Amino acid sequence: MKSINKDKCLWTAKVGEKGQIVIPKEARDMFNIHTGDSLILFGDINRGIAIAKYDDYADAVQQIFNVSDGQK
């Protein structure tokens, strides 16, 4: 892990043969990620991929899908 400043860090991970990555232990500890947790991946073709715990965004995701289905 490399600290950018007190609030930002940088880790690396390799993609395995099955397309899986391992989140480094330091990152899992910092963000309270445990075995069995669901994660959400946000993708932007120009900016890349961001990963977050699904539970932190579940309400927002549900609202997005409700709006896209024409429901409110």
mmCIF file of N, CA and C in Angstrom:
data_model
loop_
_atom_site.group_PDB
_atom_site.id
_atom_site.type_symbol
_atom_site.label_atom_id
_atom_site.label_comp_id
_atom_site.label_asym_id
_atom_site.label_seq_id
_atom_site.Cartn_x
_atom_site.Cartn_y
_atom_site.Cartn_z
ATOM 1 N N MET A 1 0.844 -1.168 0.000
ATOM 2 C CA MET A 1 0.000 0.000 0.000
ATOM 3 C C MET A 1 0.892 1.235 0.000
ATOM 4 N N LYS A 2 0.450 2.216 -0.730
ATOM 5 C CA LYS A 2 1.140 3.493 -0.719
ATOM 6 C C LYS A 2 0.147 4.553 -0.269
ATOM 7 N N SER A 3 0.496 5.332 0.737
ATOM 8 C CA SER A 3 -0.357 6.417 1.183
ATOM 9 C C SER A 3 -0.116 7.637 0.313
ATOM 10 N N ILE A 4 -1.196 8.189 -0.199
ATOM 11 C CA ILE A 4 -1.126 9.424 -0.973
ATOM 12 C C ILE A 4 -1.154 10.596 0.012
ATOM 13 N N ASN A 5 -2.056 10.544 0.952
ATOM 14 C CA ASN A 5 -2.138 11.444 2.098
ATOM 15 C C ASN A 5 -2.937 10.709 3.161
ATOM 16 N N LYS A 6 -3.370 11.351 4.217
ATOM 17 C CA LYS A 6 -4.036 10.619 5.298
ATOM 18 C C LYS A 6 -5.382 10.021 4.895
ATOM 19 N N ASP A 7 -6.000 10.543 3.837
ATOM 20 C CA ASP A 7 -7.318 10.068 3.419
ATOM 21 C C ASP A 7 -7.303 9.247 2.133
ATOM 22 N N LYS A 8 -6.172 9.158 1.462
ATOM 23 C CA LYS A 8 -6.120 8.467 0.178
ATOM 24 C C LYS A 8 -4.967 7.465 0.165
ATOM 25 N N CYS A 9 -5.238 6.288 -0.400
ATOM 26 C CA CYS A 9 -4.235 5.230 -0.490
ATOM 27 C C CYS A 9 -4.269 4.626 -1.880
ATOM 28 N N LEU A 10 -3.235 3.874 -2.198
ATOM 29 C CA LEU A 10 -3.126 3.223 -3.491
ATOM 30 C C LEU A 10 -2.690 1.783 -3.269
ATOM 31 N N TRP A 11 -3.416 0.839 -3.857
ATOM 32 C CA TRP A 11 -3.056 -0.572 -3.792
ATOM 33 C C TRP A 11 -3.014 -1.122 -5.213
ATOM 34 N N THR A 12 -2.383 -2.265 -5.370
ATOM 35 C CA THR A 12 -2.417 -2.959 -6.651
ATOM 36 C C THR A 12 -3.009 -4.346 -6.433
ATOM 37 N N ALA A 13 -3.610 -4.891 -7.486
ATOM 38 C CA ALA A 13 -4.150 -6.246 -7.460
ATOM 39 C C ALA A 13 -3.976 -6.834 -8.853
ATOM 40 N N LYS A 14 -3.710 -8.133 -8.920
ATOM 41 C CA LYS A 14 -3.594 -8.811 -10.206
ATOM 42 C C LYS A 14 -4.891 -9.547 -10.503
ATOM 43 N N VAL A 15 -5.235 -9.602 -11.773
ATOM 44 C CA VAL A 15 -6.412 -10.334 -12.218
ATOM 45 C C VAL A 15 -5.994 -11.770 -12.498
ATOM 46 N N GLY A 16 -6.700 -12.726 -11.873
ATOM 47 C CA GLY A 16 -6.399 -14.136 -12.063
ATOM 48 C C GLY A 16 -7.026 -14.688 -13.333
ATOM 49 N N GLU A 17 -6.785 -15.965 -13.583
ATOM 50 C CA GLU A 17 -7.281 -16.628 -14.790
ATOM 51 C C GLU A 17 -8.791 -16.576 -14.918
ATOM 52 N N LYS A 18 -9.504 -16.554 -13.794
ATOM 53 C CA LYS A 18 -10.970 -16.527 -13.803
ATOM 54 C C LYS A 18 -11.521 -15.104 -13.761
ATOM 55 N N GLY A 19 -10.651 -14.108 -13.924
ATOM 56 C CA GLY A 19 -11.093 -12.717 -13.907
ATOM 57 C C GLY A 19 -11.304 -12.164 -12.510
ATOM 58 N N GLN A 20 -10.822 -12.868 -11.503
ATOM 59 C CA GLN A 20 -11.004 -12.444 -10.121
ATOM 60 C C GLN A 20 -9.815 -11.617 -9.653
ATOM 61 N N ILE A 21 -10.097 -10.693 -8.734
ATOM 62 C CA ILE A 21 -9.027 -9.951 -8.082
ATOM 63 C C ILE A 21 -9.138 -10.180 -6.583
ATOM 64 N N VAL A 22 -8.021 -10.022 -5.894
ATOM 65 C CA VAL A 22 -8.006 -10.108 -4.438
ATOM 66 C C VAL A 22 -7.828 -8.688 -3.912
ATOM 67 N N ILE A 23 -8.746 -8.266 -3.065
ATOM 68 C CA ILE A 23 -8.623 -6.945 -2.449
ATOM 69 C C ILE A 23 -7.614 -7.080 -1.315
ATOM 70 N N PRO A 24 -6.573 -6.264 -1.330
ATOM 71 C CA PRO A 24 -5.547 -6.369 -0.293
ATOM 72 C C PRO A 24 -6.127 -6.235 1.114
ATOM 73 N N LYS A 25 -5.539 -6.981 2.057
ATOM 74 C CA LYS A 25 -6.023 -6.997 3.429
ATOM 75 C C LYS A 25 -6.122 -5.604 4.034
ATOM 76 N N GLU A 26 -5.133 -4.768 3.766
ATOM 77 C CA GLU A 26 -5.161 -3.406 4.313
ATOM 78 C C GLU A 26 -6.391 -2.643 3.837
ATOM 79 N N ALA A 27 -6.766 -2.827 2.567
ATOM 80 C CA ALA A 27 -7.953 -2.163 2.017
ATOM 81 C C ALA A 27 -9.227 -2.748 2.633
ATOM 82 N N ARG A 28 -9.271 -4.087 2.755
ATOM 83 C CA ARG A 28 -10.451 -4.716 3.372
ATOM 84 C C ARG A 28 -10.636 -4.216 4.798
ATOM 85 N N ASP A 29 -9.542 -4.138 5.543
ATOM 86 C CA ASP A 29 -9.621 -3.651 6.925
ATOM 87 C C ASP A 29 -10.075 -2.194 6.964
ATOM 88 N N MET A 30 -9.489 -1.358 6.118
ATOM 89 C CA MET A 30 -9.806 0.065 6.107
ATOM 90 C C MET A 30 -11.280 0.321 5.790
ATOM 91 N N PHE A 31 -11.835 -0.473 4.866
ATOM 92 C CA PHE A 31 -13.204 -0.249 4.414
ATOM 93 C C PHE A 31 -14.194 -1.261 4.980
ATOM 94 N N ASN A 32 -13.740 -2.014 5.996
ATOM 95 C CA ASN A 32 -14.627 -2.941 6.710
ATOM 96 C C ASN A 32 -15.315 -3.931 5.764
ATOM 97 N N ILE A 33 -14.542 -4.524 4.873
ATOM 98 C CA ILE A 33 -15.050 -5.507 3.914
ATOM 99 C C ILE A 33 -14.733 -6.898 4.443
ATOM 100 N N HIS A 34 -15.775 -7.737 4.500
ATOM 101 C CA HIS A 34 -15.627 -9.085 5.051
ATOM 102 C C HIS A 34 -16.102 -10.139 4.056
ATOM 103 N N THR A 35 -15.695 -11.373 4.286
ATOM 104 C CA THR A 35 -16.130 -12.492 3.461
ATOM 105 C C THR A 35 -17.653 -12.493 3.368
ATOM 106 N N GLY A 36 -18.165 -12.618 2.168
ATOM 107 C CA GLY A 36 -19.611 -12.661 1.952
ATOM 108 C C GLY A 36 -20.239 -11.304 1.675
ATOM 109 N N ASP A 37 -19.509 -10.215 1.896
ATOM 110 C CA ASP A 37 -20.046 -8.884 1.586
ATOM 111 C C ASP A 37 -20.243 -8.758 0.084
ATOM 112 N N SER A 38 -21.273 -8.027 -0.310
ATOM 113 C CA SER A 38 -21.484 -7.711 -1.721
ATOM 114 C C SER A 38 -20.845 -6.368 -2.028
ATOM 115 N N LEU A 39 -20.226 -6.294 -3.189
ATOM 116 C CA LEU A 39 -19.599 -5.050 -3.633
ATOM 117 C C LEU A 39 -20.284 -4.591 -4.900
ATOM 118 N N ILE A 40 -20.211 -3.300 -5.156
ATOM 119 C CA ILE A 40 -20.762 -2.745 -6.383
ATOM 120 C C ILE A 40 -19.609 -2.115 -7.150
ATOM 121 N N LEU A 41 -19.595 -2.290 -8.458
ATOM 122 C CA LEU A 41 -18.555 -1.718 -9.297
ATOM 123 C C LEU A 41 -19.187 -0.637 -10.163
ATOM 124 N N PHE A 42 -18.660 0.573 -10.052
ATOM 125 C CA PHE A 42 -19.098 1.684 -10.884
ATOM 126 C C PHE A 42 -18.101 1.803 -12.022
ATOM 127 N N GLY A 43 -18.581 1.885 -13.255
ATOM 128 C CA GLY A 43 -17.680 1.964 -14.391
ATOM 129 C C GLY A 43 -17.895 3.217 -15.219
ATOM 130 N N ASP A 44 -16.813 3.817 -15.622
ATOM 131 C CA ASP A 44 -16.818 4.970 -16.514
ATOM 132 C C ASP A 44 -15.720 4.706 -17.543
ATOM 133 N N ILE A 45 -16.082 4.661 -18.797
ATOM 134 C CA ILE A 45 -15.145 4.289 -19.848
ATOM 135 C C ILE A 45 -13.912 5.185 -19.861
ATOM 136 N N ASN A 46 -14.053 6.436 -19.446
ATOM 137 C CA ASN A 46 -12.925 7.370 -19.452
ATOM 138 C C ASN A 46 -12.164 7.409 -18.128
ATOM 139 N N ARG A 47 -12.840 7.094 -17.027
ATOM 140 C CA ARG A 47 -12.206 7.249 -15.714
ATOM 141 C C ARG A 47 -11.865 5.930 -15.044
ATOM 142 N N GLY A 48 -12.461 4.819 -15.468
ATOM 143 C CA GLY A 48 -12.120 3.523 -14.900
ATOM 144 C C GLY A 48 -13.210 2.953 -14.012
ATOM 145 N N ILE A 49 -12.814 2.093 -13.082
ATOM 146 C CA ILE A 49 -13.732 1.362 -12.213
ATOM 147 C C ILE A 49 -13.516 1.782 -10.770
ATOM 148 N N ALA A 50 -14.619 1.976 -10.062
ATOM 149 C CA ALA A 50 -14.571 2.234 -8.619
ATOM 150 C C ALA A 50 -15.348 1.122 -7.937
ATOM 151 N N ILE A 51 -14.892 0.673 -6.796
ATOM 152 C CA ILE A 51 -15.519 -0.417 -6.054
ATOM 153 C C ILE A 51 -15.949 0.104 -4.693
ATOM 154 N N ALA A 52 -17.174 -0.248 -4.291
ATOM 155 C CA ALA A 52 -17.688 0.160 -2.976
ATOM 156 C C ALA A 52 -18.542 -0.964 -2.404
ATOM 157 N N LYS A 53 -18.783 -0.915 -1.104
ATOM 158 C CA LYS A 53 -19.682 -1.894 -0.493
ATOM 159 C C LYS A 53 -21.101 -1.628 -0.985
ATOM 160 N N TYR A 54 -21.776 -2.670 -1.404
ATOM 161 C CA TYR A 54 -23.122 -2.526 -1.944
ATOM 162 C C TYR A 54 -24.063 -1.909 -0.915
ATOM 163 N N ASP A 55 -23.954 -2.336 0.340
ATOM 164 C CA ASP A 55 -24.860 -1.835 1.374
ATOM 165 C C ASP A 55 -24.800 -0.315 1.512
ATOM 166 N N ASP A 56 -23.645 0.273 1.233
ATOM 167 C CA ASP A 56 -23.507 1.724 1.328
ATOM 168 C C ASP A 56 -24.268 2.453 0.224
ATOM 169 N N TYR A 57 -24.596 1.747 -0.861
ATOM 170 C CA TYR A 57 -25.251 2.363 -2.018
ATOM 171 C C TYR A 57 -26.572 1.702 -2.385
ATOM 172 N N ALA A 58 -27.052 0.751 -1.598
ATOM 173 C CA ALA A 58 -28.241 -0.024 -1.945
ATOM 174 C C ALA A 58 -29.457 0.861 -2.196
ATOM 175 N N ASP A 59 -29.689 1.856 -1.342
ATOM 176 C CA ASP A 59 -30.853 2.726 -1.531
ATOM 177 C C ASP A 59 -30.749 3.529 -2.828
ATOM 178 N N ALA A 60 -29.568 4.062 -3.103
ATOM 179 C CA ALA A 60 -29.371 4.841 -4.327
ATOM 180 C C ALA A 60 -29.542 3.965 -5.566
ATOM 181 N N VAL A 61 -29.009 2.756 -5.517
ATOM 182 C CA VAL A 61 -29.147 1.836 -6.649
ATOM 183 C C VAL A 61 -30.611 1.512 -6.892
ATOM 184 N N GLN A 62 -31.361 1.251 -5.830
ATOM 185 C CA GLN A 62 -32.783 0.949 -5.975
ATOM 186 C C GLN A 62 -33.524 2.130 -6.591
ATOM 187 N N GLN A 63 -33.212 3.338 -6.192
ATOM 188 C CA GLN A 63 -33.857 4.527 -6.762
ATOM 189 C C GLN A 63 -33.529 4.669 -8.241
ATOM 190 N N ILE A 64 -32.283 4.392 -8.608
ATOM 191 C CA ILE A 64 -31.887 4.475 -10.017
ATOM 192 C C ILE A 64 -32.697 3.490 -10.848
ATOM 193 N N PHE A 65 -32.821 2.246 -10.373
ATOM 194 C CA PHE A 65 -33.576 1.255 -11.134
ATOM 195 C C PHE A 65 -35.053 1.578 -11.173
ATOM 196 N N ASN A 66 -35.608 2.124 -10.120
ATOM 197 C CA ASN A 66 -37.021 2.504 -10.113
ATOM 198 C C ASN A 66 -37.279 3.618 -11.117
ATOM 199 N N VAL A 67 -36.408 4.608 -11.194
ATOM 200 C CA VAL A 67 -36.568 5.702 -12.128
ATOM 201 C C VAL A 67 -36.418 5.192 -13.560
ATOM 202 N N SER A 68 -35.453 4.319 -13.804
ATOM 203 C CA SER A 68 -35.240 3.822 -15.173
ATOM 204 C C SER A 68 -36.374 2.923 -15.618
ATOM 205 N N ASP A 69 -37.122 2.328 -14.681
ATOM 206 C CA ASP A 69 -38.278 1.496 -15.027
ATOM 207 C C ASP A 69 -39.546 2.326 -15.154
ATOM 208 N N GLY A 70 -39.455 3.640 -14.933
ATOM 209 C CA GLY A 70 -40.614 4.504 -15.015
ATOM 210 C C GLY A 70 -41.415 4.539 -13.724
ATOM 211 N N GLN A 71 -40.897 3.945 -12.655
ATOM 212 C CA GLN A 71 -41.578 3.937 -11.366
ATOM 213 C C GLN A 71 -40.998 5.024 -10.491
ATOM 214 N N LYS A 72 -41.745 5.435 -9.483
ATOM 215 C CA LYS A 72 -41.247 6.387 -8.504
ATOM 216 C C LYS A 72 -41.581 5.929 -7.124
#
